[in-house]
Amino acid sequence: MEKEEAREYANFLLDLFGYNNRIVDNILEKEERQIFYQLEDIGLVKSETEFHVLYDGREWRAFFWNLEKENIFMYASGVKRGKKPKKREKRKESRNIYFELPEEVWYRRKSFGE
């Protein structure tokens, strides 16, 4: 997927989800739902179904879409594209800086005015 196309999909998702992690499926148009199925295939969103019993005993099904944030962050860091994730550099050796300080640092300082 090209960078510009990915950006369009990201803006599309942000417009629909806003600050939420979950949306109701029935707000989507047919074409939008097809995009969600494609995004589900690559792991960026996940569909979910809930069953509710109505007062008259009938069962009501509600369909939702959830953002898969962990996968989105992995794609953003390059893991899913075959790149290595960005790592913080580790120190080559562990050392105790206190042993490197000169001896006079350890003498007690005089208080102000002494």
PDB file of C-alpha atoms in Angstrom:
ATOM      1  CA  MET A   1       0.000   0.000   0.000  1.00  0.00           C
ATOM      2  CA  GLU A   2       1.342   3.381  -0.958  1.00  0.00           C
ATOM      3  CA  LYS A   3       1.925   6.001   1.709  1.00  0.00           C
ATOM      4  CA  GLU A   4      -0.735   8.378   0.351  1.00  0.00           C
ATOM      5  CA  GLU A   5      -3.348   5.611   0.191  1.00  0.00           C
ATOM      6  CA  ALA A   6      -2.502   4.562   3.759  1.00  0.00           C
ATOM      7  CA  ARG A   7      -2.905   8.173   4.883  1.00  0.00           C
ATOM      8  CA  GLU A   8      -6.362   8.335   3.268  1.00  0.00           C
ATOM      9  CA  TYR A   9      -7.409   5.151   5.089  1.00  0.00           C
ATOM     10  CA  ALA A  10      -6.064   6.542   8.368  1.00  0.00           C
ATOM     11  CA  ASN A  11      -8.046   9.766   7.965  1.00  0.00           C
ATOM     12  CA  PHE A  12     -11.131   7.751   7.022  1.00  0.00           C
ATOM     13  CA  LEU A  13     -10.817   5.698  10.232  1.00  0.00           C
ATOM     14  CA  LEU A  14     -10.191   8.768  12.374  1.00  0.00           C
ATOM     15  CA  ASP A  15     -13.290  10.442  10.947  1.00  0.00           C
ATOM     16  CA  LEU A  16     -15.435   7.439  11.846  1.00  0.00           C
ATOM     17  CA  PHE A  17     -13.935   6.426  15.197  1.00  0.00           C
ATOM     18  CA  GLY A  18     -13.015   9.839  16.580  1.00  0.00           C
ATOM     19  CA  TYR A  19     -11.813   9.284  20.145  1.00  0.00           C
ATOM     20  CA  ASN A  20     -13.558   5.911  20.441  1.00  0.00           C
ATOM     21  CA  ASN A  21     -12.172   2.427  19.905  1.00  0.00           C
ATOM     22  CA  ARG A  22     -15.482   0.988  18.746  1.00  0.00           C
ATOM     23  CA  ILE A  23     -18.248   1.963  16.328  1.00  0.00           C
ATOM     24  CA  VAL A  24     -21.616   0.482  15.379  1.00  0.00           C
ATOM     25  CA  ASP A  25     -21.649  -1.228  11.985  1.00  0.00           C
ATOM     26  CA  ASN A  26     -24.987   0.208  10.872  1.00  0.00           C
ATOM     27  CA  ILE A  27     -23.501   3.703  10.428  1.00  0.00           C
ATOM     28  CA  LEU A  28     -21.400   2.418   7.508  1.00  0.00           C
ATOM     29  CA  GLU A  29     -22.333   2.576   3.851  1.00  0.00           C
ATOM     30  CA  LYS A  30     -21.819  -0.544   1.717  1.00  0.00           C
ATOM     31  CA  GLU A  31     -18.555   0.761   0.197  1.00  0.00           C
ATOM     32  CA  GLU A  32     -17.220   1.755   3.617  1.00  0.00           C
ATOM     33  CA  ARG A  33     -18.028  -1.696   4.991  1.00  0.00           C
ATOM     34  CA  GLN A  34     -16.009  -3.256   2.154  1.00  0.00           C
ATOM     35  CA  ILE A  35     -13.013  -1.161   3.230  1.00  0.00           C
ATOM     36  CA  PHE A  36     -13.498  -2.409   6.788  1.00  0.00           C
ATOM     37  CA  TYR A  37     -13.441  -6.018   5.572  1.00  0.00           C
ATOM     38  CA  GLN A  38     -10.124  -5.314   3.835  1.00  0.00           C
ATOM     39  CA  LEU A  39      -8.742  -3.675   6.973  1.00  0.00           C
ATOM     40  CA  GLU A  40      -9.947  -6.659   9.001  1.00  0.00           C
ATOM     41  CA  ASP A  41      -8.025  -9.007   6.682  1.00  0.00           C
ATOM     42  CA  ILE A  42      -4.768  -7.229   7.527  1.00  0.00           C
ATOM     43  CA  GLY A  43      -5.612  -6.959  11.231  1.00  0.00           C
ATOM     44  CA  LEU A  44      -6.259  -3.243  11.706  1.00  0.00           C
ATOM     45  CA  VAL A  45      -9.905  -3.611  12.744  1.00  0.00           C
ATOM     46  CA  LYS A  46     -11.952  -6.485  14.125  1.00  0.00           C
ATOM     47  CA  SER A  47     -15.665  -7.173  13.882  1.00  0.00           C
ATOM     48  CA  GLU A  48     -17.720  -8.135  16.908  1.00  0.00           C
ATOM     49  CA  THR A  49     -21.305  -9.279  17.397  1.00  0.00           C
ATOM     50  CA  GLU A  50     -23.401  -8.856  20.532  1.00  0.00           C
ATOM     51  CA  PHE A  51     -26.733 -10.515  21.219  1.00  0.00           C
ATOM     52  CA  HIS A  52     -29.413  -8.817  23.293  1.00  0.00           C
ATOM     53  CA  VAL A  53     -32.810 -10.140  24.331  1.00  0.00           C
ATOM     54  CA  LEU A  54     -35.600  -7.619  23.855  1.00  0.00           C
ATOM     55  CA  TYR A  55     -38.541  -7.199  26.244  1.00  0.00           C
ATOM     56  CA  ASP A  56     -40.800  -9.253  23.991  1.00  0.00           C
ATOM     57  CA  GLY A  57     -38.312 -12.155  23.965  1.00  0.00           C
ATOM     58  CA  ARG A  58     -36.864 -11.603  20.511  1.00  0.00           C
ATOM     59  CA  GLU A  59     -33.103 -11.644  20.069  1.00  0.00           C
ATOM     60  CA  TRP A  60     -31.414  -8.544  18.717  1.00  0.00           C
ATOM     61  CA  ARG A  61     -27.961  -8.710  17.109  1.00  0.00           C
ATOM     62  CA  ALA A  62     -25.681  -5.687  17.137  1.00  0.00           C
ATOM     63  CA  PHE A  63     -22.541  -5.538  15.001  1.00  0.00           C
ATOM     64  CA  PHE A  64     -19.512  -3.449  15.933  1.00  0.00           C
ATOM     65  CA  TRP A  65     -16.044  -2.671  14.618  1.00  0.00           C
ATOM     66  CA  ASN A  66     -13.086  -2.329  16.991  1.00  0.00           C
ATOM     67  CA  LEU A  67      -9.713  -0.740  16.321  1.00  0.00           C
ATOM     68  CA  GLU A  68      -6.830  -3.165  16.822  1.00  0.00           C
ATOM     69  CA  LYS A  69      -4.445  -0.623  18.337  1.00  0.00           C
ATOM     70  CA  GLU A  70      -1.554  -3.013  18.972  1.00  0.00           C
ATOM     71  CA  ASN A  71      -1.479  -4.035  15.314  1.00  0.00           C
ATOM     72  CA  ILE A  72      -1.800  -0.427  14.196  1.00  0.00           C
ATOM     73  CA  PHE A  73       1.186   0.533  16.356  1.00  0.00           C
ATOM     74  CA  MET A  74       3.161  -2.444  15.008  1.00  0.00           C
ATOM     75  CA  TYR A  75       2.474  -1.331  11.429  1.00  0.00           C
ATOM     76  CA  ALA A  76       3.452   2.224  12.328  1.00  0.00           C
ATOM     77  CA  SER A  77       6.754   1.059  13.829  1.00  0.00           C
ATOM     78  CA  GLY A  78       7.561  -1.074  10.777  1.00  0.00           C
ATOM     79  CA  VAL A  79       7.254  -4.535  12.360  1.00  0.00           C
ATOM     80  CA  LYS A  80       4.515  -5.800  10.005  1.00  0.00           C
ATOM     81  CA  ARG A  81       6.329  -4.485   6.925  1.00  0.00           C
ATOM     82  CA  GLY A  82       9.346  -6.660   7.534  1.00  0.00           C
ATOM     83  CA  LYS A  83      11.441  -3.914   9.082  1.00  0.00           C
ATOM     84  CA  LYS A  84      13.009  -4.199  12.472  1.00  0.00           C
ATOM     85  CA  PRO A  85      11.339  -2.073  15.140  1.00  0.00           C
ATOM     86  CA  LYS A  86      13.184   0.980  16.327  1.00  0.00           C
ATOM     87  CA  LYS A  87      15.279   0.105  19.344  1.00  0.00           C
ATOM     88  CA  ARG A  88      16.875   2.288  21.912  1.00  0.00           C
ATOM     89  CA  GLU A  89      20.612   1.987  22.090  1.00  0.00           C
ATOM     90  CA  LYS A  90      21.921   0.013  25.011  1.00  0.00           C
ATOM     91  CA  ARG A  91      24.975   1.055  26.929  1.00  0.00           C
ATOM     92  CA  LYS A  92      28.034  -0.915  25.961  1.00  0.00           C
ATOM     93  CA  GLU A  93      29.065  -1.457  29.532  1.00  0.00           C
ATOM     94  CA  SER A  94      27.535  -0.939  32.886  1.00  0.00           C
ATOM     95  CA  ARG A  95      29.651   1.228  35.143  1.00  0.00           C
ATOM     96  CA  ASN A  96      29.343   2.884  38.491  1.00  0.00           C
ATOM     97  CA  ILE A  97      29.870   6.611  38.004  1.00  0.00           C
ATOM     98  CA  TYR A  98      30.390   7.168  41.720  1.00  0.00           C
ATOM     99  CA  PHE A  99      33.750   5.394  41.564  1.00  0.00           C
ATOM    100  CA  GLU A 100      34.864   7.808  38.850  1.00  0.00           C
ATOM    101  CA  LEU A 101      34.257  10.946  40.936  1.00  0.00           C
ATOM    102  CA  PRO A 102      37.296  12.594  42.548  1.00  0.00           C
ATOM    103  CA  GLU A 103      37.785  12.030  46.280  1.00  0.00           C
ATOM    104  CA  GLU A 104      37.206  15.686  47.240  1.00  0.00           C
ATOM    105  CA  VAL A 105      33.600  15.455  46.038  1.00  0.00           C
ATOM    106  CA  TRP A 106      32.838  13.205  48.995  1.00  0.00           C
ATOM    107  CA  TYR A 107      33.997  15.694  51.636  1.00  0.00           C
ATOM    108  CA  ARG A 108      31.215  17.463  53.466  1.00  0.00           C
ATOM    109  CA  ARG A 109      30.492  20.917  52.126  1.00  0.00           C
ATOM    110  CA  LYS A 110      30.365  23.863  54.452  1.00  0.00           C
ATOM    111  CA  SER A 111      26.982  25.425  54.980  1.00  0.00           C
ATOM    112  CA  PHE A 112      26.310  28.890  53.656  1.00  0.00           C
ATOM    113  CA  GLY A 113      27.810  31.529  55.924  1.00  0.00           C
ATOM    114  CA  GLU A 114      30.381  29.322  57.668  1.00  0.00           C
TER     115      GLU A 114
END
